[in-house]
Amino acid sequence: MATGPGSFTGVRVGLTTAKAWSEVYRKPIFPTTRLAVLADRAPSTATHVATFIDAQRDQIFAALYSRNSGALNTLIEESVITPDDFFSQAANMSQGDVAWVTLDPHIFESSALARLHSTPNPKLTVVQPPLAAAIALHVVAQPKPFQLDALTLDANYVRRSDAEIFGKKTAAT
């Protein structure tokens, strides 16, 4: 089960469905993150993997991983960041040896980093949705998959919802 990041409504509906099935069938939930699932789609030779998806408002959900013996280690935690800031940080931390993986290639292709190169980056992997099978394979491939029950499972929103950000202030706040 991918717990995020993603659209607030999409993550909330998906989690509610998974929690209901977990309760009805009395089965555990094996949570993971969409960005880690995307990292699995990078070429196996990549030592650094940068994953990102559109977060709207000129921002992306992004993370950077290093790969040792097939295992992913997080170098830049999942965050909401501007594309150019993330691409610059990831390129610097990986010393330029990075595989970029995304559902949204137009974000990378229109970035300052891509404009510095005269040819398209050959290490850009574009993943096509849906990701359900990839999520299942990611969880199954873990040596000891992390599991939760429906009551303790929580979303990985990374940022607050639009209602929290743009909502009207109440008299109490």
Tab-separated table of N, CA and C in Angstrom:
chain	number	residue	atom	x	y	z
A	1	MET	N	0.839	-1.161	0.000
A	1	MET	CA	0.000	0.000	0.000
A	1	MET	C	0.891	1.232	0.000
A	2	ALA	N	0.726	2.079	-1.003
A	2	ALA	CA	1.468	3.340	-1.040
A	2	ALA	C	0.739	4.357	-0.174
A	3	THR	N	1.445	4.878	0.798
A	3	THR	CA	0.851	5.823	1.744
A	3	THR	C	1.072	7.272	1.330
A	4	GLY	N	1.669	7.495	0.186
A	4	GLY	CA	1.946	8.834	-0.298
A	4	GLY	C	3.392	8.888	-0.741
A	5	PRO	N	3.894	10.031	-1.067
A	5	PRO	CA	3.136	11.264	-1.204
A	5	PRO	C	2.299	11.256	-2.466
A	6	GLY	N	1.379	12.159	-2.510
A	6	GLY	CA	0.486	12.292	-3.647
A	6	GLY	C	-0.597	13.290	-3.320
A	7	SER	N	-1.623	13.306	-4.144
A	7	SER	CA	-2.709	14.248	-3.895
A	7	SER	C	-3.377	13.898	-2.571
A	8	PHE	N	-3.765	14.913	-1.842
A	8	PHE	CA	-4.365	14.708	-0.528
A	8	PHE	C	-5.579	13.788	-0.624
A	9	THR	N	-6.472	14.070	-1.565
A	9	THR	CA	-7.692	13.278	-1.697
A	9	THR	C	-7.370	11.860	-2.143
A	10	GLY	N	-6.486	11.691	-3.095
A	10	GLY	CA	-6.127	10.361	-3.578
A	10	GLY	C	-5.516	9.496	-2.491
A	11	VAL	N	-4.597	10.057	-1.732
A	11	VAL	CA	-3.968	9.307	-0.643
A	11	VAL	C	-5.007	8.954	0.412
A	12	ARG	N	-5.854	9.917	0.758
A	12	ARG	CA	-6.873	9.687	1.794
A	12	ARG	C	-7.849	8.589	1.378
A	13	VAL	N	-8.324	8.618	0.136
A	13	VAL	CA	-9.271	7.597	-0.342
A	13	VAL	C	-8.601	6.224	-0.392
A	14	GLY	N	-7.377	6.168	-0.885
A	14	GLY	CA	-6.658	4.901	-0.942
A	14	GLY	C	-6.423	4.302	0.431
A	15	LEU	N	-6.022	5.131	1.379
A	15	LEU	CA	-5.787	4.635	2.736
A	15	LEU	C	-7.073	4.168	3.393
A	16	THR	N	-8.143	4.904	3.185
A	16	THR	CA	-9.423	4.510	3.772
A	16	THR	C	-9.850	3.149	3.247
A	17	THR	N	-9.689	2.929	1.966
A	17	THR	CA	-10.044	1.641	1.353
A	17	THR	C	-9.178	0.519	1.923
A	18	ALA	N	-7.862	0.746	1.982
A	18	ALA	CA	-6.963	-0.286	2.505
A	18	ALA	C	-7.246	-0.584	3.975
A	19	LYS	N	-7.531	0.442	4.748
A	19	LYS	CA	-7.840	0.239	6.166
A	19	LYS	C	-9.131	-0.568	6.332
A	20	ALA	N	-10.127	-0.267	5.507
A	20	ALA	CA	-11.396	-1.005	5.591
A	20	ALA	C	-11.178	-2.474	5.254
A	21	TRP	N	-10.466	-2.760	4.174
A	21	TRP	CA	-10.192	-4.154	3.807
A	21	TRP	C	-9.391	-4.855	4.899
A	22	SER	N	-8.432	-4.148	5.472
A	22	SER	CA	-7.616	-4.721	6.543
A	22	SER	C	-8.471	-5.111	7.740
A	23	GLU	N	-9.399	-4.249	8.092
A	23	GLU	CA	-10.285	-4.535	9.225
A	23	GLU	C	-11.230	-5.703	8.915
A	24	VAL	N	-11.832	-5.676	7.753
A	24	VAL	CA	-12.801	-6.716	7.387
A	24	VAL	C	-12.133	-8.085	7.304
A	25	TYR	N	-10.976	-8.147	6.663
A	25	TYR	CA	-10.309	-9.427	6.453
A	25	TYR	C	-9.256	-9.753	7.516
A	26	ARG	N	-9.091	-8.851	8.483
A	26	ARG	CA	-8.132	-9.040	9.580
A	26	ARG	C	-6.732	-9.375	9.049
A	27	LYS	N	-6.278	-8.534	8.123
A	27	LYS	CA	-4.962	-8.709	7.516
A	27	LYS	C	-4.125	-7.457	7.781
A	28	PRO	N	-2.816	-7.622	7.899
A	28	PRO	CA	-1.958	-6.451	8.091
A	28	PRO	C	-1.804	-5.670	6.785
A	29	ILE	N	-1.338	-4.450	6.913
A	29	ILE	CA	-1.055	-3.593	5.762
A	29	ILE	C	0.461	-3.415	5.699
A	30	PHE	N	0.999	-3.474	4.506
A	30	PHE	CA	2.431	-3.294	4.293
A	30	PHE	C	2.644	-1.958	3.587
A	31	PRO	N	2.886	-0.890	4.355
A	31	PRO	CA	2.992	0.442	3.754
A	31	PRO	C	4.348	0.693	3.107
A	32	THR	N	4.328	1.537	2.099
A	32	THR	CA	5.555	1.996	1.453
A	32	THR	C	5.280	3.380	0.878
A	33	THR	N	6.279	3.976	0.316
A	33	THR	CA	6.154	5.297	-0.270
A	33	THR	C	6.240	5.225	-1.792
A	34	ARG	N	5.501	6.068	-2.464
A	34	ARG	CA	5.529	6.084	-3.934
A	34	ARG	C	6.922	6.393	-4.458
A	35	LEU	N	7.658	7.245	-3.766
A	35	LEU	CA	8.985	7.623	-4.253
A	35	LEU	C	9.962	6.450	-4.188
A	36	ALA	N	9.849	5.619	-3.166
A	36	ALA	CA	10.697	4.423	-3.089
A	36	ALA	C	10.320	3.424	-4.176
A	37	VAL	N	9.039	3.312	-4.463
A	37	VAL	CA	8.581	2.430	-5.539
A	37	VAL	C	9.146	2.898	-6.875
A	38	LEU	N	9.133	4.200	-7.098
A	38	LEU	CA	9.714	4.739	-8.331
A	38	LEU	C	11.212	4.437	-8.403
A	39	ALA	N	11.898	4.495	-7.273
A	39	ALA	CA	13.342	4.231	-7.258
A	39	ALA	C	13.657	2.819	-7.742
A	40	ASP	N	12.747	1.892	-7.497
A	40	ASP	CA	12.936	0.517	-7.994
A	40	ASP	C	12.982	0.459	-9.516
A	41	ARG	N	12.421	1.450	-10.175
A	41	ARG	CA	12.349	1.462	-11.645
A	41	ARG	C	13.615	2.010	-12.293
A	42	ALA	N	14.557	2.477	-11.490
A	42	ALA	CA	15.817	2.998	-12.033
A	42	ALA	C	16.652	1.853	-12.594
A	43	PRO	N	17.534	2.155	-13.541
A	43	PRO	CA	18.429	1.104	-14.039
A	43	PRO	C	19.203	0.463	-12.882
A	44	SER	N	19.403	-0.835	-12.945
A	44	SER	CA	20.050	-1.557	-11.840
A	44	SER	C	21.494	-1.120	-11.625
A	45	THR	N	22.092	-0.491	-12.606
A	45	THR	CA	23.480	-0.037	-12.482
A	45	THR	C	23.598	1.320	-11.791
A	46	ALA	N	22.483	1.991	-11.552
A	46	ALA	CA	22.512	3.329	-10.950
A	46	ALA	C	22.953	3.258	-9.491
A	47	THR	N	23.936	4.080	-9.130
A	47	THR	CA	24.383	4.131	-7.738
A	47	THR	C	23.596	5.175	-6.940
A	48	HIS	N	23.044	6.157	-7.633
A	48	HIS	CA	22.198	7.177	-7.009
A	48	HIS	C	20.911	7.277	-7.817
A	49	VAL	N	19.789	7.377	-7.103
A	49	VAL	CA	18.485	7.461	-7.760
A	49	VAL	C	17.714	8.622	-7.167
A	50	ALA	N	17.311	9.539	-8.039
A	50	ALA	CA	16.494	10.684	-7.633
A	50	ALA	C	15.091	10.471	-8.183
A	51	THR	N	14.111	10.461	-7.295
A	51	THR	CA	12.725	10.275	-7.715
A	51	THR	C	11.928	11.524	-7.403
A	52	PHE	N	10.982	11.832	-8.284
A	52	PHE	CA	10.154	13.016	-8.058
A	52	PHE	C	8.842	12.884	-8.803
A	53	ILE	N	7.810	13.531	-8.238
A	53	ILE	CA	6.497	13.617	-8.870
A	53	ILE	C	5.951	15.013	-8.649
A	54	ASP	N	5.069	15.411	-9.511
A	54	ASP	CA	4.486	16.746	-9.455
A	54	ASP	C	3.672	16.926	-8.178
A	55	ALA	N	3.960	17.994	-7.445
A	55	ALA	CA	3.219	18.315	-6.223
A	55	ALA	C	2.348	19.554	-6.433
A	56	GLN	N	2.262	20.029	-7.668
A	56	GLN	CA	1.516	21.238	-8.003
A	56	GLN	C	2.197	22.470	-7.387
A	57	ARG	N	1.683	23.641	-7.683
A	57	ARG	CA	2.211	24.916	-7.174
A	57	ARG	C	3.704	25.081	-7.435
A	58	ASP	N	4.171	24.624	-8.601
A	58	ASP	CA	5.587	24.726	-8.983
A	58	ASP	C	6.522	24.035	-7.997
A	59	GLN	N	6.057	22.923	-7.426
A	59	GLN	CA	6.860	22.135	-6.499
A	59	GLN	C	6.768	20.655	-6.877
A	60	ILE	N	7.678	19.880	-6.321
A	60	ILE	CA	7.664	18.437	-6.524
A	60	ILE	C	7.796	17.734	-5.168
A	61	PHE	N	7.294	16.497	-5.116
A	61	PHE	CA	7.618	15.585	-4.025
A	61	PHE	C	8.878	14.885	-4.509
A	62	ALA	N	9.923	14.846	-3.697
A	62	ALA	CA	11.186	14.309	-4.186
A	62	ALA	C	11.980	13.629	-3.077
A	63	ALA	N	12.852	12.707	-3.490
A	63	ALA	CA	13.776	12.036	-2.576
A	63	ALA	C	14.989	11.570	-3.381
A	64	LEU	N	16.115	11.470	-2.700
A	64	LEU	CA	17.339	10.962	-3.315
A	64	LEU	C	17.807	9.754	-2.520
A	65	TYR	N	18.167	8.695	-3.256
A	65	TYR	CA	18.617	7.449	-2.638
A	65	TYR	C	19.986	7.076	-3.191
A	66	SER	N	20.768	6.367	-2.383
A	66	SER	CA	21.972	5.708	-2.886
A	66	SER	C	21.673	4.220	-2.848
A	67	ARG	N	22.303	3.491	-3.733
A	67	ARG	CA	22.047	2.050	-3.814
A	67	ARG	C	23.335	1.301	-3.481
A	68	ASN	N	23.249	0.445	-2.467
A	68	ASN	CA	24.371	-0.416	-2.077
A	68	ASN	C	23.874	-1.846	-2.049
A	69	SER	N	24.486	-2.698	-2.857
A	69	SER	CA	24.097	-4.113	-2.926
A	69	SER	C	22.596	-4.277	-3.132
A	70	GLY	N	22.024	-3.417	-3.934
A	70	GLY	CA	20.599	-3.492	-4.246
A	70	GLY	C	19.696	-2.783	-3.257
A	71	ALA	N	20.186	-2.473	-2.060
A	71	ALA	CA	19.369	-1.803	-1.038
A	71	ALA	C	19.432	-0.287	-1.220
A	72	LEU	N	18.292	0.354	-1.001
A	72	LEU	CA	18.225	1.812	-1.113
A	72	LEU	C	18.437	2.461	0.247
A	73	ASN	N	19.299	3.460	0.276
A	73	ASN	CA	19.526	4.261	1.478
A	73	ASN	C	19.136	5.693	1.153
A	74	THR	N	18.381	6.309	2.025
A	74	THR	CA	17.888	7.655	1.775
A	74	THR	C	18.971	8.692	2.041
A	75	LEU	N	19.242	9.533	1.048
A	75	LEU	CA	20.194	10.631	1.198
A	75	LEU	C	19.472	11.964	1.395
A	76	ILE	N	18.396	12.169	0.648
A	76	ILE	CA	17.537	13.346	0.835
A	76	ILE	C	16.152	12.807	1.150
A	77	GLU	N	15.685	13.090	2.351
A	77	GLU	CA	14.364	12.624	2.792
A	77	GLU	C	13.276	13.173	1.875
A	78	GLU	N	12.161	12.477	1.826
A	78	GLU	CA	11.020	12.945	1.050
A	78	GLU	C	10.651	14.351	1.495
A	79	SER	N	10.480	15.217	0.516
A	79	SER	CA	10.154	16.600	0.834
A	79	SER	C	9.381	17.230	-0.313
A	80	VAL	N	8.822	18.384	-0.022
A	80	VAL	CA	8.203	19.220	-1.044
A	80	VAL	C	9.200	20.334	-1.295
A	81	ILE	N	9.607	20.478	-2.551
A	81	ILE	CA	10.703	21.373	-2.882
A	81	ILE	C	10.514	21.869	-4.318
A	82	THR	N	11.158	22.969	-4.659
A	82	THR	CA	11.097	23.416	-6.051
A	82	THR	C	11.960	22.471	-6.889
A	83	PRO	N	11.567	22.243	-8.124
A	83	PRO	CA	12.348	21.323	-8.960
A	83	PRO	C	13.824	21.723	-9.079
A	84	ASP	N	14.100	22.982	-9.369
A	84	ASP	CA	15.493	23.384	-9.557
A	84	ASP	C	16.325	23.192	-8.292
A	85	ASP	N	15.745	23.457	-7.122
A	85	ASP	CA	16.482	23.238	-5.874
A	85	ASP	C	16.798	21.753	-5.685
A	86	PHE	N	15.807	20.897	-5.907
A	86	PHE	CA	16.046	19.463	-5.743
A	86	PHE	C	17.047	18.941	-6.765
A	87	PHE	N	16.863	19.302	-8.021
A	87	PHE	CA	17.764	18.790	-9.060
A	87	PHE	C	19.203	19.212	-8.784
A	88	SER	N	19.384	20.428	-8.320
A	88	SER	CA	20.721	20.916	-7.992
A	88	SER	C	21.305	20.152	-6.807
A	89	GLN	N	20.530	19.982	-5.734
A	89	GLN	CA	21.001	19.246	-4.559
A	89	GLN	C	21.336	17.796	-4.915
A	90	ALA	N	20.456	17.157	-5.652
A	90	ALA	CA	20.665	15.749	-6.013
A	90	ALA	C	21.893	15.586	-6.903
A	91	ALA	N	22.059	16.474	-7.866
A	91	ALA	CA	23.218	16.398	-8.756
A	91	ALA	C	24.515	16.612	-7.974
A	92	ASN	N	24.503	17.560	-7.033
A	92	ASN	CA	25.700	17.817	-6.229
A	92	ASN	C	26.015	16.647	-5.297
A	93	MET	N	25.009	16.130	-4.613
A	93	MET	CA	25.255	15.034	-3.660
A	93	MET	C	25.699	13.749	-4.358
A	94	SER	N	25.244	13.539	-5.573
A	94	SER	CA	25.609	12.327	-6.315
A	94	SER	C	26.809	12.558	-7.226
A	95	GLN	N	27.351	13.765	-7.201
A	95	GLN	CA	28.457	14.167	-8.069
A	95	GLN	C	28.112	13.941	-9.539
A	96	GLY	N	26.832	14.167	-9.861
A	96	GLY	CA	26.371	14.075	-11.238
A	96	GLY	C	26.022	12.673	-11.705
A	97	ASP	N	26.352	11.665	-10.912
A	97	ASP	CA	26.063	10.286	-11.300
A	97	ASP	C	24.734	9.872	-10.684
A	98	VAL	N	23.645	10.261	-11.342
A	98	VAL	CA	22.324	10.019	-10.777
A	98	VAL	C	21.355	9.596	-11.877
A	99	ALA	N	20.501	8.643	-11.551
A	99	ALA	CA	19.408	8.245	-12.444
A	99	ALA	C	18.156	8.957	-11.949
A	100	TRP	N	17.481	9.655	-12.842
A	100	TRP	CA	16.271	10.406	-12.514
A	100	TRP	C	15.066	9.552	-12.881
A	101	VAL	N	14.120	9.387	-11.954
A	101	VAL	CA	12.946	8.564	-12.208
A	101	VAL	C	11.702	9.366	-11.836
A	102	THR	N	10.733	9.384	-12.750
A	102	THR	CA	9.551	10.205	-12.517
A	102	THR	C	8.351	9.724	-13.313
A	103	LEU	N	7.200	10.197	-12.905
A	103	LEU	CA	5.970	10.074	-13.682
A	103	LEU	C	5.772	11.315	-14.542
A	104	ASP	N	6.551	12.366	-14.266
A	104	ASP	CA	6.339	13.694	-14.868
A	104	ASP	C	7.613	14.224	-15.522
A	105	PRO	N	8.007	13.679	-16.686
A	105	PRO	CA	9.270	14.074	-17.306
A	105	PRO	C	9.334	15.538	-17.712
A	106	HIS	N	8.188	16.152	-17.998
A	106	HIS	CA	8.193	17.557	-18.421
A	106	HIS	C	8.795	18.469	-17.356
A	107	ILE	N	8.702	18.091	-16.096
A	107	ILE	CA	9.270	18.913	-15.024
A	107	ILE	C	10.791	18.928	-15.131
A	108	PHE	N	11.376	17.756	-15.341
A	108	PHE	CA	12.835	17.694	-15.487
A	108	PHE	C	13.283	18.373	-16.772
A	109	GLU	N	12.569	18.091	-17.855
A	109	GLU	CA	12.967	18.608	-19.158
A	109	GLU	C	12.913	20.127	-19.228
A	110	SER	N	12.070	20.764	-18.413
A	110	SER	CA	11.979	22.227	-18.423
A	110	SER	C	12.799	22.877	-17.305
A	111	SER	N	13.608	22.100	-16.603
A	111	SER	CA	14.383	22.624	-15.477
A	111	SER	C	15.671	23.292	-15.936
A	112	ALA	N	16.253	24.087	-15.058
A	112	ALA	CA	17.527	24.749	-15.340
A	112	ALA	C	18.628	23.715	-15.554
A	113	LEU	N	18.605	22.616	-14.811
A	113	LEU	CA	19.617	21.570	-14.954
A	113	LEU	C	19.584	20.981	-16.362
A	114	ALA	N	18.410	20.666	-16.867
A	114	ALA	CA	18.293	20.099	-18.218
A	114	ALA	C	18.714	21.114	-19.272
A	115	ARG	N	18.429	22.389	-19.025
A	115	ARG	CA	18.806	23.419	-19.997
A	115	ARG	C	20.318	23.604	-20.079
A	116	LEU	N	21.051	23.221	-19.030
A	116	LEU	CA	22.512	23.322	-19.053
A	116	LEU	C	23.138	22.289	-19.985
A	117	HIS	N	22.405	21.206	-20.241
A	117	HIS	CA	22.896	20.141	-21.121
A	117	HIS	C	22.282	20.333	-22.501
A	118	SER	N	23.098	20.158	-23.542
A	118	SER	CA	22.586	20.365	-24.899
A	118	SER	C	21.767	19.178	-25.392
A	119	THR	N	21.943	18.017	-24.769
A	119	THR	CA	21.160	16.846	-25.170
A	119	THR	C	20.321	16.382	-23.988
A	120	PRO	N	19.217	15.707	-24.246
A	120	PRO	CA	18.399	15.191	-23.138
A	120	PRO	C	19.199	14.224	-22.275
A	121	ASN	N	18.917	14.209	-20.986
A	121	ASN	CA	19.618	13.335	-20.063
A	121	ASN	C	19.224	11.884	-20.336
A	122	PRO	N	20.191	11.037	-20.706
A	122	PRO	CA	19.862	9.640	-21.000
A	122	PRO	C	19.494	8.841	-19.751
A	123	LYS	N	19.721	9.388	-18.570
A	123	LYS	CA	19.418	8.663	-17.344
A	123	LYS	C	18.051	9.030	-16.782
A	124	LEU	N	17.181	9.578	-17.618
A	124	LEU	CA	15.818	9.906	-17.192
A	124	LEU	C	14.920	8.717	-17.516
A	125	THR	N	14.345	8.117	-16.478
A	125	THR	CA	13.420	6.999	-16.638
A	125	THR	C	12.017	7.503	-16.363
A	126	VAL	N	11.139	7.334	-17.336
A	126	VAL	CA	9.751	7.750	-17.190
A	126	VAL	C	8.915	6.512	-16.886
A	127	VAL	N	8.206	6.556	-15.763
A	127	VAL	CA	7.369	5.443	-15.330
A	127	VAL	C	5.927	5.760	-15.687
A	128	GLN	N	5.244	4.781	-16.222
A	128	GLN	CA	3.842	4.960	-16.597
A	128	GLN	C	2.938	4.368	-15.521
A	129	PRO	N	1.920	5.115	-15.093
A	129	PRO	CA	0.958	4.531	-14.151
A	129	PRO	C	0.086	3.519	-14.885
A	130	PRO	N	-0.596	2.653	-14.205
A	130	PRO	CA	-0.743	2.570	-12.752
A	130	PRO	C	0.449	1.882	-12.109
A	131	LEU	N	0.612	2.106	-10.812
A	131	LEU	CA	1.748	1.576	-10.079
A	131	LEU	C	1.391	0.419	-9.140
A	132	ALA	N	0.173	-0.079	-9.197
A	132	ALA	CA	-0.266	-1.111	-8.245
A	132	ALA	C	0.662	-2.321	-8.248
A	133	ALA	N	0.996	-2.842	-9.395
A	133	ALA	CA	1.874	-4.017	-9.457
A	133	ALA	C	3.273	-3.675	-8.941
A	134	ALA	N	3.763	-2.484	-9.285
A	134	ALA	CA	5.092	-2.067	-8.821
A	134	ALA	C	5.124	-1.918	-7.304
A	135	ILE	N	4.035	-1.429	-6.726
A	135	ILE	CA	3.954	-1.286	-5.267
A	135	ILE	C	4.019	-2.666	-4.616
A	136	ALA	N	3.258	-3.606	-5.126
A	136	ALA	CA	3.264	-4.968	-4.577
A	136	ALA	C	4.647	-5.599	-4.695
A	137	LEU	N	5.280	-5.462	-5.845
A	137	LEU	CA	6.615	-6.034	-6.037
A	137	LEU	C	7.630	-5.392	-5.101
A	138	HIS	N	7.508	-4.096	-4.878
A	138	HIS	CA	8.423	-3.388	-3.973
A	138	HIS	C	8.316	-3.959	-2.556
A	139	VAL	N	7.100	-4.137	-2.080
A	139	VAL	CA	6.888	-4.645	-0.716
A	139	VAL	C	7.382	-6.082	-0.603
A	140	VAL	N	7.061	-6.917	-1.573
A	140	VAL	CA	7.452	-8.328	-1.539
A	140	VAL	C	8.974	-8.476	-1.593
A	141	ALA	N	9.653	-7.575	-2.274
A	141	ALA	CA	11.109	-7.656	-2.425
A	141	ALA	C	11.864	-7.281	-1.150
A	142	GLN	N	11.188	-6.679	-0.181
A	142	GLN	CA	11.854	-6.286	1.060
A	142	GLN	C	12.214	-7.527	1.874
A	143	PRO	N	13.424	-7.573	2.450
A	143	PRO	CA	13.815	-8.739	3.245
A	143	PRO	C	12.879	-8.973	4.433
A	144	LYS	N	12.460	-7.905	5.068
A	144	LYS	CA	11.512	-8.007	6.175
A	144	LYS	C	10.528	-6.857	6.023
A	145	PRO	N	9.442	-7.070	5.267
A	145	PRO	CA	8.502	-5.981	5.015
A	145	PRO	C	7.915	-5.423	6.309
A	146	PHE	N	7.835	-4.114	6.358
A	146	PHE	CA	7.252	-3.408	7.491
A	146	PHE	C	5.743	-3.562	7.404
A	147	GLN	N	5.102	-3.912	8.520
A	147	GLN	CA	3.649	-4.066	8.486
A	147	GLN	C	2.997	-3.306	9.632
A	148	LEU	N	1.777	-2.874	9.385
A	148	LEU	CA	0.974	-2.143	10.364
A	148	LEU	C	-0.441	-2.685	10.356
A	149	ASP	N	-1.161	-2.382	11.435
A	149	ASP	CA	-2.588	-2.679	11.415
A	149	ASP	C	-3.320	-1.409	10.979
A	150	ALA	N	-4.604	-1.551	10.723
A	150	ALA	CA	-5.386	-0.439	10.181
A	150	ALA	C	-5.416	0.772	11.111
A	151	LEU	N	-5.368	0.542	12.410
A	151	LEU	CA	-5.459	1.660	13.351
A	151	LEU	C	-4.203	2.516	13.385
A	152	THR	N	-3.052	1.932	13.161
A	152	THR	CA	-1.812	2.697	13.257
A	152	THR	C	-1.317	3.232	11.922
A	153	LEU	N	-1.898	2.789	10.813
A	153	LEU	CA	-1.493	3.277	9.500
A	153	LEU	C	-1.868	4.744	9.338
A	154	ASP	N	-0.922	5.541	8.870
A	154	ASP	CA	-1.182	6.959	8.637
A	154	ASP	C	-0.609	7.350	7.280
A	155	ALA	N	-1.139	8.423	6.750
A	155	ALA	CA	-0.726	8.893	5.434
A	155	ALA	C	0.616	9.612	5.496
A	156	ASN	N	1.299	9.608	4.375
A	156	ASN	CA	2.550	10.321	4.194
A	156	ASN	C	2.258	11.490	3.262
A	157	TYR	N	1.621	12.522	3.804
A	157	TYR	CA	1.215	13.651	2.973
A	157	TYR	C	2.381	14.559	2.607
A	158	VAL	N	3.432	14.568	3.333
A	158	VAL	CA	4.622	15.397	3.182
A	158	VAL	C	4.312	16.878	3.425
A	159	ARG	N	3.176	17.362	2.974
A	159	ARG	CA	2.798	18.740	3.277
A	159	ARG	C	1.337	18.788	3.670
A	160	ARG	N	0.930	19.914	4.215
A	160	ARG	CA	-0.453	20.089	4.645
A	160	ARG	C	-1.384	20.173	3.433
A	161	SER	N	-2.654	19.896	3.660
A	161	SER	CA	-3.647	19.958	2.585
A	161	SER	C	-3.917	21.406	2.194
A	162	ASP	N	-4.514	21.601	1.022
A	162	ASP	CA	-4.882	22.948	0.578
A	162	ASP	C	-5.827	23.609	1.568
A	163	ALA	N	-6.732	22.828	2.139
A	163	ALA	CA	-7.680	23.390	3.111
A	163	ALA	C	-6.934	23.952	4.320
A	164	GLU	N	-5.891	23.259	4.762
A	164	GLU	CA	-5.105	23.746	5.889
A	164	GLU	C	-4.282	24.971	5.509
A	165	ILE	N	-3.779	24.985	4.285
A	165	ILE	CA	-2.940	26.090	3.841
A	165	ILE	C	-3.757	27.332	3.503
A	166	PHE	N	-4.835	27.141	2.755
A	166	PHE	CA	-5.589	28.273	2.230
A	166	PHE	C	-6.925	28.523	2.921
A	167	GLY	N	-7.297	27.660	3.862
A	167	GLY	CA	-8.592	27.784	4.525
A	167	GLY	C	-8.695	29.055	5.354
A	168	LYS	N	-9.929	29.456	5.619
A	168	LYS	CA	-10.161	30.635	6.432
A	168	LYS	C	-9.782	30.348	7.872
A	169	LYS	N	-9.252	31.338	8.536
A	169	LYS	CA	-8.912	31.215	9.942
A	169	LYS	C	-10.191	31.304	10.767
A	170	THR	N	-10.266	30.465	11.791
A	170	THR	CA	-11.418	30.528	12.687
A	170	THR	C	-11.128	31.536	13.783
A	171	ALA	N	-12.128	31.890	14.547
A	171	ALA	CA	-11.979	32.865	15.628
A	171	ALA	C	-10.969	32.385	16.663
A	172	ALA	N	-10.852	31.075	16.828
A	172	ALA	CA	-9.947	30.515	17.819
A	172	ALA	C	-8.482	30.527	17.391
A	173	THR	N	-8.214	30.705	16.081
A	173	THR	CA	-6.821	30.643	15.611
A	173	THR	C	-6.249	31.967	15.247
